[in-house]
């Protein structure tokens, strides 16, 4: 292989030759005596020398044309992407709305008009800012242009006509906010007192833990367990299994699976699961209604109308996604013994997916405060709280005494609790008995749930207000039901949270003559948020998202409250909360397999089931998995519109960062200038 030329040496040699030209070359007169001229030149061009890159006019025109084509393609791509984004957003916003969204059309139109008004005011303030009118507002008398006259009239109108009523409404909301905050503080003090004194309900007896002996069952009362469900294909197995393996004598317990499913494959799956547990010796029945009237309340009412119900003393209710512990009945039933006036024993909810995403973490904050503080304090001090609809045990006599399940509202659990309280029955809340369940993991499911939870109490308040006034309970209980249970916690809370922080606060930025104190906007909400998070201390890093989330949800809660109070939209329609089938028992299947060895021969009471039936069950499960389609996220127009309103208000507040003179300040400024001028003349 030939050696590569040494360019560095050649370059050095040529430089040396140029410096010592006389030494290396002969003079023209001494050509024969001088040294021989030596010149080494590289055949390759010098790499450090740049080649002339001059282009012709034709080449330049082609380059410009190529650059223009690339720019046009980029602009076309950006335009198409933007249009695709707009079409996708419009398609998702205008998708089929839920009942809560359809009933909110009036409120949405109001908020949309409010957004238009806010954007218009922001444009006016931008013009005023660039004109410098924030520091020296023009007056109607000295206005030279139409724009100055319009702005001067606007300042006078907002100071004399708009700011006073807005300030009055703000003062009313501030008073309601302080009352509700005081209620929260008192609840926290009550909870602190319970923790310090270690107060908790005690039972007069206890059942031994472990398997019940077959001969010692007389001390165990007859218990009816109900599992209402509707198209619960994701959770039916774990809920039925959790109830069937509870530690209670089999002959002293009957399980009712109350299926309201309108899907045939869901009915077949649930019925096959019931048959499987029949064969294992569990007294379990499958009930299905052809007509789903009254939703959950109608389902429970239909189940309680059976003749064999008279043989049972207590009824435990679990929704389809609830998984009670095996010792649930042994921890709740003893509280009824010796307390003949006790109607309900309510257990606490615990969540298997509270750390699944940000939405479930924020829900856990609210529900932890509800169970740890509200339910516990009300249960200890006044023996009354709202039944949560599940994870509770009722005395059947109390249900019959207060009229049973009624189909008049979508909160049948709260309805039966209020009527039982008016009949003189007492409630017990067990904070240390937990029943695992599942939180909604999508915003759509959570929004539907919150709509029902906030519209139902207003329906109930309209229906039972006169019953509360005419009841035989004392005045303290009547006042607690009307002012605290319904008005303060179910009506005032969503009213002021939406009105004060979503309407009045942005308006005060555009109408600075109406003011909100800093402690109303910042300090008190911050303190209340800290108090709400105290029952869930692990959620402290999410305090800022929690504040924003509550502000967002106030729109849905306010709309639900108004719809329920005035019977607007589909406020009486029940939407089943979507579940995903999260399990809290990792060894549930292993426990079920171990129980197979204790399977006994079934009597004529049990239905027959063959192996081919289970093969068909497997086929149905595979088909149901294949039929599941990935659901895209929707864009929620009310929340987006409200976000743009708050964003416009934030833009307006940036203009005020340089300082601003209101009409009142400007009048004071003019008066002071006139006084100075008059003094100088005098």
XYZ file of C-alpha atoms in Angstrom:
682
model
C 0.000 0.000 0.000
C 1.414 3.387 -0.997
C 1.980 5.916 1.767
C -0.321 8.899 1.853
C 1.310 12.255 1.022
C 2.511 14.276 4.030
C 0.684 17.525 3.430
C 1.938 19.171 6.599
C 5.579 18.682 5.595
C 4.923 19.951 2.076
C 3.221 23.047 3.444
C 6.136 23.740 5.832
C 8.679 23.232 3.012
C 6.952 25.679 0.690
C 6.817 28.331 3.430
C 10.485 27.930 4.165
C 11.286 28.190 0.465
C 9.406 31.456 0.132
C 11.178 32.950 3.186
C 14.658 31.998 1.927
C 14.112 32.532 -1.755
C 17.540 34.038 -2.323
C 19.263 31.198 -0.539
C 17.619 28.432 -2.487
C 17.665 30.059 -5.953
C 20.517 31.346 -8.092
C 20.744 34.887 -9.193
C 20.246 35.450 -12.873
C 23.919 36.383 -13.191
C 25.206 33.289 -11.339
C 23.030 30.651 -12.842
C 25.781 28.084 -13.054
C 27.175 28.694 -9.531
C 24.043 28.775 -7.427
C 22.215 26.039 -5.778
C 19.793 23.977 -7.713
C 16.233 25.176 -7.254
C 14.132 22.637 -5.418
C 10.323 22.994 -5.442
C 7.963 20.449 -4.053
C 4.339 20.858 -5.016
C 1.412 18.745 -4.105
C -0.639 17.269 -6.804
C -3.681 17.547 -4.535
C -5.261 20.903 -3.780
C -4.682 22.474 -0.369
C -7.449 21.279 1.956
C -7.416 24.528 3.926
C -8.143 26.583 0.871
C -11.835 27.064 0.232
C -13.094 26.394 -3.206
C -14.904 29.108 -5.005
C -18.581 28.389 -4.655
C -20.024 31.023 -6.902
C -23.405 30.057 -8.336
C -25.173 31.121 -11.423
C -28.478 33.011 -11.442
C -30.301 29.875 -12.539
C -28.943 27.935 -9.574
C -29.998 30.721 -7.186
C -33.510 30.742 -8.634
C -33.810 26.976 -8.170
C -32.614 27.252 -4.550
C -35.148 30.008 -3.814
C -37.886 27.940 -5.427
C -36.913 24.900 -3.302
C -36.920 26.989 -0.117
C -40.327 28.404 -0.996
C -41.707 24.914 -1.640
C -40.394 23.709 1.758
C -41.979 26.700 3.489
C -45.294 26.083 1.715
C -45.248 22.423 2.739
C -44.559 23.373 6.355
C -47.390 25.905 6.363
C -49.740 23.368 4.797
C -48.791 20.747 7.398
C -49.339 23.195 10.253
C -52.692 24.301 8.794
C -53.892 20.729 8.286
C -52.812 19.745 11.792
C -54.619 22.743 13.268
C -57.791 21.994 11.306
C -57.600 18.328 12.312
C -57.235 19.393 15.940
C -60.258 21.679 15.634
C -62.351 18.961 13.965
C -61.353 16.431 16.626
C -62.119 18.865 19.429
C -65.454 19.799 17.890
C -66.344 16.134 17.379
C -65.496 15.288 20.981
C -67.243 18.355 22.397
C -70.391 17.772 20.350
C -70.444 14.031 21.055
C -73.443 12.422 22.701
C -73.787 14.155 26.032
C -74.610 12.492 29.275
C -77.874 13.381 30.991
C -76.016 15.744 33.258
C -74.596 17.557 30.207
C -77.920 17.752 28.368
C -79.642 19.208 31.403
C -76.864 21.784 31.641
C -77.629 23.374 28.256
C -79.117 26.477 29.866
C -76.199 26.910 32.197
C -73.791 26.328 29.318
C -75.434 29.077 27.266
C -75.157 31.452 30.206
C -71.491 30.634 30.725
C -70.827 30.976 26.977
C -72.457 34.421 26.945
C -70.417 35.307 29.988
C -67.245 34.246 28.127
C -68.162 36.488 25.174
C -68.738 39.400 27.546
C -65.447 38.816 29.341
C -63.473 38.669 26.084
C -65.145 41.906 24.947
C -64.226 43.614 28.202
C -60.675 42.324 27.879
C -60.417 43.931 24.417
C -61.701 47.228 25.821
C -59.177 47.094 28.650
C -56.376 46.335 26.186
C -57.223 49.469 24.204
C -57.365 51.491 27.419
C -54.037 50.072 28.536
C -52.190 51.003 25.340
C -53.814 54.462 25.417
C -52.596 54.982 28.970
C -56.087 55.515 30.365
C -55.422 53.325 33.395
C -53.399 56.146 34.921
C -55.489 59.057 33.689
C -59.001 57.917 32.756
C -60.830 60.253 30.377
C -64.032 61.956 31.456
C -67.192 62.225 29.402
C -66.877 66.024 29.239
C -63.276 66.072 28.018
C -63.503 63.124 25.632
C -62.376 64.008 22.116
C -62.877 60.708 20.305
C -65.785 58.252 20.377
C -63.527 55.610 21.925
C -62.650 57.927 24.819
C -66.312 58.761 25.342
C -67.254 55.080 25.346
C -64.554 54.227 27.882
C -65.503 57.152 30.112
C -69.171 56.094 30.071
C -68.138 52.519 30.798
C -66.191 53.644 33.871
C -69.179 55.538 35.202
C -71.628 52.677 34.513
C -69.485 50.052 36.178
C -68.878 52.294 39.220
C -72.472 53.463 39.724
C -74.617 50.567 38.478
C -72.636 47.322 38.161
C -70.226 47.333 41.079
C -72.759 47.880 43.930
C -74.968 44.823 43.192
C -71.870 42.722 42.521
C -70.399 43.802 45.842
C -73.665 42.931 47.619
C -73.721 39.457 46.052
C -70.074 39.003 46.969
C -70.789 39.946 50.581
C -73.620 37.387 50.748
C -71.378 34.652 49.359
C -68.606 35.620 51.773
C -71.000 35.229 54.704
C -72.114 31.799 53.426
C -68.493 30.848 52.868
C -67.587 31.770 56.447
C -70.564 29.840 57.867
C -69.664 26.737 55.901
C -66.003 27.114 56.878
C -67.009 27.365 60.523
C -68.981 24.142 60.128
C -65.861 22.448 58.753
C -63.771 23.710 61.664
C -66.329 22.434 64.195
C -66.371 19.036 62.502
C -62.580 18.858 62.674
C -62.639 19.817 66.364
C -65.220 17.090 66.993
C -63.045 14.561 65.173
C -60.018 15.684 67.199
C -62.004 15.233 70.416
C -62.957 11.697 69.331
C -59.322 10.871 68.608
C -58.059 12.285 71.909
C -60.728 10.602 74.027
C -60.627 7.447 71.883
C -64.398 7.393 71.570
C -65.882 4.636 69.438
C -69.062 2.530 69.497
C -68.802 -0.622 71.558
C -70.884 -3.771 71.177
C -72.423 -5.622 74.089
C -71.056 -8.912 72.768
C -68.501 -10.317 70.353
C -68.495 -13.307 68.049
C -65.420 -15.525 68.073
C -63.249 -15.198 65.008
C -62.753 -18.255 62.834
C -65.014 -20.794 61.253
C -68.390 -21.311 62.903
C -69.104 -24.764 64.262
C -72.187 -26.362 62.791
C -73.794 -27.125 66.157
C -73.396 -23.652 67.702
C -75.512 -21.442 65.448
C -78.366 -20.328 67.694
C -76.518 -17.138 68.694
C -76.283 -16.051 65.070
C -79.366 -14.166 63.811
C -80.792 -14.680 60.359
C -79.125 -12.271 57.934
C -80.173 -11.427 54.394
C -77.384 -10.191 52.094
C -78.387 -8.231 48.983
C -76.165 -7.407 46.016
C -78.000 -5.062 43.612
C -76.299 -4.784 40.215
C -76.981 -3.704 36.652
C -74.758 -4.792 33.740
C -71.841 -5.258 36.142
C -69.802 -7.621 33.970
C -66.498 -6.318 35.323
C -67.151 -6.805 39.046
C -69.891 -9.410 39.495
C -67.496 -12.289 40.210
C -65.477 -10.640 42.957
C -68.507 -9.141 44.706
C -70.451 -12.418 44.763
C -67.358 -14.362 45.852
C -66.557 -11.893 48.660
C -70.092 -12.216 50.056
C -70.261 -15.993 49.715
C -67.036 -16.598 51.653
C -68.092 -14.462 54.628
C -67.628 -16.107 58.003
C -71.266 -16.697 58.967
C -73.265 -19.914 59.324
C -74.525 -20.942 55.900
C -77.936 -21.897 57.199
C -78.299 -18.479 58.877
C -77.544 -16.421 55.780
C -79.235 -15.974 52.399
C -77.631 -14.085 49.515
C -79.841 -12.307 46.994
C -78.211 -11.291 43.723
C -80.580 -8.598 42.434
C -79.760 -8.296 38.750
C -81.290 -5.440 36.763
C -79.128 -6.064 33.702
C -80.707 -5.468 30.321
C -77.813 -7.152 28.450
C -78.333 -10.863 27.829
C -74.667 -11.823 28.111
C -74.411 -10.043 31.479
C -77.471 -11.935 32.728
C -75.994 -15.263 31.631
C -72.643 -14.537 33.245
C -74.160 -13.488 36.581
C -76.618 -16.381 36.601
C -73.834 -18.882 35.921
C -71.795 -17.422 38.789
C -74.783 -17.798 41.120
C -75.214 -21.425 40.057
C -71.541 -22.094 40.745
C -71.873 -20.898 44.352
C -75.131 -22.851 44.705
C -73.155 -25.993 44.074
C -70.722 -25.028 46.826
C -73.437 -25.060 49.455
C -74.140 -21.336 49.671
C -77.761 -20.271 50.036
C -77.875 -17.869 47.139
C -80.680 -16.746 44.835
C -80.704 -14.977 41.490
C -83.466 -12.412 40.907
C -83.999 -10.540 37.674
C -86.641 -7.928 36.879
C -87.956 -7.610 33.367
C -88.865 -3.947 33.886
C -86.262 -1.782 35.628
C -88.638 0.661 37.290
C -87.339 2.797 40.124
C -83.733 1.836 39.426
C -81.901 0.644 42.563
C -84.739 1.615 44.919
C -87.227 -0.382 42.848
C -84.847 -3.320 42.790
C -84.465 -3.369 46.588
C -88.187 -2.818 47.095
C -89.010 -5.778 44.865
C -86.570 -8.020 46.745
C -88.006 -7.070 50.159
C -91.509 -8.057 49.047
C -90.705 -11.798 49.066
C -92.517 -13.958 51.611
C -89.379 -15.493 53.109
C -88.091 -12.046 54.211
C -90.140 -12.377 57.418
C -87.736 -15.099 58.573
C -84.774 -12.690 58.588
C -83.913 -10.015 61.143
C -81.171 -8.016 59.405
C -80.254 -7.140 55.827
C -76.750 -6.256 54.634
C -76.438 -4.344 51.355
C -73.367 -4.291 49.110
C -73.063 -2.658 45.710
C -71.558 -4.709 42.909
C -68.022 -3.331 43.295
C -67.831 -3.803 47.087
C -65.764 -6.570 48.622
C -66.541 -7.054 52.338
C -64.060 -8.858 54.557
C -65.003 -12.365 55.785
C -65.561 -11.046 59.343
C -67.795 -8.143 58.259
C -71.006 -9.534 59.788
C -69.226 -10.591 62.976
C -68.091 -6.993 63.512
C -71.389 -5.264 62.669
C -74.217 -7.514 63.906
C -73.143 -7.436 67.622
C -73.929 -3.709 67.811
C -77.626 -4.490 67.350
C -77.696 -6.788 70.358
C -79.232 -4.948 73.310
C -79.941 -1.810 71.205
C -83.524 -2.211 70.088
C -83.668 1.376 68.808
C -80.661 0.909 66.505
C -81.613 0.792 62.817
C -78.337 0.998 60.886
C -74.694 0.051 61.307
C -72.595 1.707 58.605
C -69.034 0.638 57.747
C -66.350 2.801 56.209
C -65.365 2.641 52.555
C -61.785 1.830 51.598
C -60.526 2.084 48.038
C -58.486 -0.438 46.102
C -57.453 2.066 43.408
C -56.957 5.331 45.316
C -53.406 5.641 43.898
C -54.343 4.697 40.329
C -54.234 8.228 38.866
C -54.594 11.866 39.883
C -58.397 11.727 39.734
C -58.633 8.844 42.202
C -56.167 10.568 44.543
C -58.312 13.708 44.606
C -61.472 11.677 45.180
C -59.775 9.944 48.087
C -59.224 13.351 49.742
C -62.928 14.216 49.664
C -64.177 10.794 50.707
C -61.611 10.441 53.482
C -62.889 13.678 55.014
C -66.476 12.512 54.556
C -65.980 9.199 56.362
C -63.290 10.132 58.868
C -64.837 13.454 59.930
C -68.458 13.968 58.868
C -69.792 10.454 59.323
C -67.837 9.755 62.495
C -68.694 13.050 64.240
C -72.390 12.837 63.343
C -72.532 9.197 64.390
C -70.926 9.823 67.786
C -72.682 13.049 68.789
C -76.154 12.887 67.205
C -76.542 9.210 66.133
C -77.536 10.246 62.620
C -75.840 10.468 59.240
C -76.758 9.779 55.652
C -76.759 6.117 54.681
C -74.154 5.547 51.969
C -76.293 3.022 50.097
C -73.884 0.134 50.613
C -71.564 -1.501 53.153
C -74.246 -1.200 55.826
C -76.525 -3.481 57.841
C -80.177 -2.545 58.453
C -82.662 -3.878 60.937
C -85.532 -5.051 58.734
C -88.076 -3.874 61.298
C -86.717 -0.312 60.974
C -87.040 -0.442 57.189
C -90.652 -1.524 57.456
C -91.405 1.050 60.158
C -90.309 4.022 58.042
C -92.115 2.885 54.887
C -89.491 0.816 53.099
C -87.670 1.714 49.915
C -89.291 4.473 47.843
C -88.676 5.227 44.186
C -89.169 8.992 44.374
C -85.498 10.107 44.214
C -82.130 8.945 42.884
C -80.713 8.960 46.451
C -82.856 6.219 47.954
C -80.193 5.620 50.618
C -80.447 9.171 51.969
C -84.233 9.034 51.690
C -84.553 5.919 53.857
C -82.054 7.329 56.379
C -83.962 10.608 56.811
C -87.294 8.830 57.211
C -85.830 6.377 59.741
C -84.346 9.286 61.705
C -87.719 11.043 61.760
C -89.241 7.829 63.158
C -86.805 7.911 66.090
C -84.303 5.262 65.008
C -80.563 5.621 65.732
C -77.500 4.958 63.608
C -73.992 3.723 64.415
C -70.912 4.388 62.291
C -67.898 2.042 62.560
C -64.781 3.826 61.364
C -62.533 0.816 62.001
C -64.597 -1.613 59.877
C -63.616 -1.124 56.249
C -65.200 -2.443 53.081
C -63.133 -2.205 49.916
C -64.602 -0.733 46.760
C -63.583 0.987 43.563
C -63.327 4.688 42.685
C -64.264 5.965 39.205
C -61.063 6.247 37.187
C -62.415 8.431 34.363
C -63.689 11.970 34.606
C -66.857 11.105 32.688
C -67.858 8.398 35.172
C -66.980 10.605 38.135
C -68.967 13.513 36.702
C -72.085 11.351 36.313
C -71.703 10.061 39.855
C -71.334 13.561 41.301
C -74.314 14.795 39.308
C -76.524 12.126 40.897
C -75.074 12.692 44.353
C -75.810 16.434 44.250
C -79.135 16.492 42.417
C -80.714 13.746 44.540
C -80.462 15.577 47.915
C -82.278 18.578 46.465
C -85.045 16.306 45.160
C -85.324 14.786 48.611
C -85.324 18.178 50.351
C -88.286 19.312 48.272
C -90.187 16.122 49.112
C -89.494 15.775 52.819
C -89.346 19.420 53.974
C -92.928 19.397 55.243
C -92.467 15.925 56.728
C -89.541 17.238 58.754
C -91.594 20.164 60.062
C -94.543 17.918 61.020
C -92.454 15.091 62.507
C -92.422 14.263 66.220
C -88.664 14.627 66.705
C -87.378 17.503 68.804
C -86.546 20.928 67.378
C -82.804 20.338 67.561
C -83.041 17.357 65.199
C -85.329 19.311 62.863
C -82.879 22.220 62.792
C -79.975 19.845 62.145
C -81.784 18.198 59.223
C -82.936 21.441 57.585
C -80.063 23.852 58.172
C -77.002 21.624 58.441
C -77.775 18.368 56.631
C -79.616 19.856 53.631
C -79.147 23.621 53.328
C -75.563 24.140 54.459
C -73.888 20.963 53.161
C -76.041 20.159 50.136
C -77.239 23.563 48.833
C -75.045 26.384 50.142
C -71.734 24.602 49.539
C -72.132 24.132 45.746
C -73.874 27.513 45.431
C -71.173 29.718 46.930
C -68.248 27.638 45.598
C -69.413 28.174 42.013
C -70.791 31.701 42.370
C -67.966 33.140 44.444
C -64.926 31.588 42.789
C -66.147 31.077 39.206
C -68.381 34.139 38.655
C -67.762 36.872 41.211
C -63.977 36.524 41.330
C -63.483 37.041 37.534
C -66.021 39.890 37.556
C -64.221 41.745 40.324
C -61.136 41.779 38.110
C -63.079 43.509 35.351
C -65.038 45.621 37.847
C -62.317 46.682 40.309
C -64.755 48.903 42.211
C -66.169 45.674 43.710
C -63.467 44.065 45.810
C -62.855 40.661 47.317
C -60.527 40.595 50.334
C -57.332 38.598 49.950
C -58.252 36.376 52.897
C -61.409 35.278 51.039
C -59.552 34.423 47.855
C -56.355 32.935 49.307
C -56.081 32.355 53.025
C -59.431 30.846 54.019
C -59.630 28.482 50.995
C -56.059 27.411 51.709
C -56.841 26.665 55.346
C -59.997 24.753 54.413
C -58.041 22.698 51.876
C -55.467 21.790 54.520
C -58.276 20.722 56.876
C -59.806 18.569 54.133
C -56.489 16.831 53.483
C -55.710 16.117 57.147
C -57.657 12.794 57.150
C -55.510 11.709 54.177
C -52.019 13.044 55.087
C -50.340 11.229 52.196
C -52.232 13.530 49.823
C -50.524 16.752 50.964
C -48.404 16.996 47.769
C -51.675 17.266 45.809
C -53.121 20.256 47.657
C -52.774 22.635 44.677
C -54.373 20.217 42.154
C -57.080 19.595 44.746
C -57.936 23.314 44.888
C -58.112 23.524 41.087
C -60.085 20.284 40.861
C -62.712 21.469 43.362
C -63.046 24.715 41.434
C -63.639 22.748 38.237
C -66.153 20.361 39.796
C -68.149 23.263 41.246
C -69.766 23.737 37.816
C -71.141 20.185 37.766
C -72.214 20.314 41.410
C -73.952 23.674 40.999
C -75.758 22.494 37.877
C -76.833 19.270 39.631
C -78.065 21.175 42.670
C -80.163 23.558 40.536
C -81.508 20.692 38.405
C -82.572 18.676 41.426
C -84.100 21.638 43.241
C -86.219 22.803 40.283
C -86.626 19.395 38.548
C -84.760 20.448 35.403
C -83.438 18.141 32.695
C -82.912 14.455 33.423
C -82.246 14.907 37.127
C -84.359 11.812 37.928
C -82.412 9.478 35.636
C -80.008 6.984 37.204
C -76.668 6.394 35.466
C -74.673 3.395 36.685
C -71.089 4.350 37.573
C -68.643 2.501 35.332
C -66.308 0.040 37.106
C -63.163 -1.694 35.941
C -63.089 -4.668 38.301
C -60.209 -3.798 40.606
C -59.771 -6.511 43.235
C -58.578 -5.975 46.787
C -57.974 -9.667 47.531
C -54.965 -11.015 45.647
C -55.579 -14.508 46.945
C -59.335 -14.536 46.320
C -59.024 -17.148 43.596
C -56.766 -19.295 45.773
C -59.265 -19.093 48.613
C -62.020 -20.068 46.233
C -60.019 -23.065 44.994
C -59.355 -24.178 48.560
C -63.055 -24.033 49.302
C -63.719 -26.476 46.471
C -62.698 -29.350 48.742
C -65.576 -28.576 51.110
C -68.257 -28.649 48.434
C -71.246 -30.722 49.531
C -74.083 -32.312 47.652
C -76.800 -29.801 46.859
C -80.513 -30.248 47.500
C -83.452 -29.488 45.261
C -83.162 -25.878 46.402
C -80.068 -25.511 44.195
C -80.141 -25.339 40.437
C -78.220 -27.845 38.342
C -75.194 -26.830 36.335
C -73.109 -28.912 33.904
C -69.553 -28.635 32.647
C -70.861 -27.499 29.296
C -72.456 -24.549 31.039
C -69.089 -23.409 32.342
C -67.589 -23.833 28.884
C -70.332 -21.565 27.582
C -69.526 -19.156 30.378
C -65.899 -19.008 29.237
C -67.028 -18.322 25.671
C -69.222 -15.463 26.886
C -66.326 -13.965 28.853
C -64.037 -14.106 25.803
C -66.744 -12.535 23.641
C -67.291 -9.747 26.163
C -63.549 -8.969 26.227
C -63.402 -8.786 22.440
C -66.433 -6.514 22.292
C -64.809 -3.922 24.540
C -63.777 -0.915 22.497
C -61.237 1.656 23.497
C -63.103 4.795 24.439
C -61.561 8.112 23.571
C -61.477 10.963 26.005
C -64.097 13.661 25.567
C -63.664 17.393 25.862
C -66.102 18.974 28.297
C -67.413 22.262 26.993
C -68.602 23.809 30.253
C -65.281 23.213 31.953
C -63.371 24.526 28.926
C -65.549 27.634 28.684
C -65.073 28.348 32.358
C -61.315 27.844 31.950
C -61.218 30.449 29.170
C -63.185 32.854 31.392
C -60.637 32.481 34.154
C -57.813 32.773 31.618
C -59.269 36.055 30.323
C -59.562 37.316 33.882
C -55.919 36.370 34.449
C -54.952 38.371 31.353
C -56.891 41.345 32.674
C -55.113 41.072 36.020
C -51.764 41.305 34.231
C -52.804 44.688 32.885
C -53.462 45.814 36.441
C -49.943 44.901 37.507
C -48.767 48.389 36.421
C -51.351 50.015 38.676
C -54.865 51.171 37.956
C -57.100 54.082 38.841
C -60.769 53.377 39.299
C -63.407 56.041 38.792
C -63.558 56.653 42.526
C -59.804 57.082 42.750
C -59.862 59.300 39.677
C -62.541 61.531 41.205
C -60.491 61.848 44.383
C -57.477 62.668 42.219
C -59.389 65.409 40.383
C -60.710 66.848 43.613
C -57.207 66.996 45.117
C -55.876 68.700 41.984
C -58.684 71.257 42.114
C -57.949 71.958 45.771
C -54.236 72.470 45.027
C -55.038 74.784 42.127
C -57.497 76.785 44.232
C -54.948 77.095 47.022
C -52.323 78.381 44.600
C -54.702 81.035 43.240
C -55.629 82.131 46.742
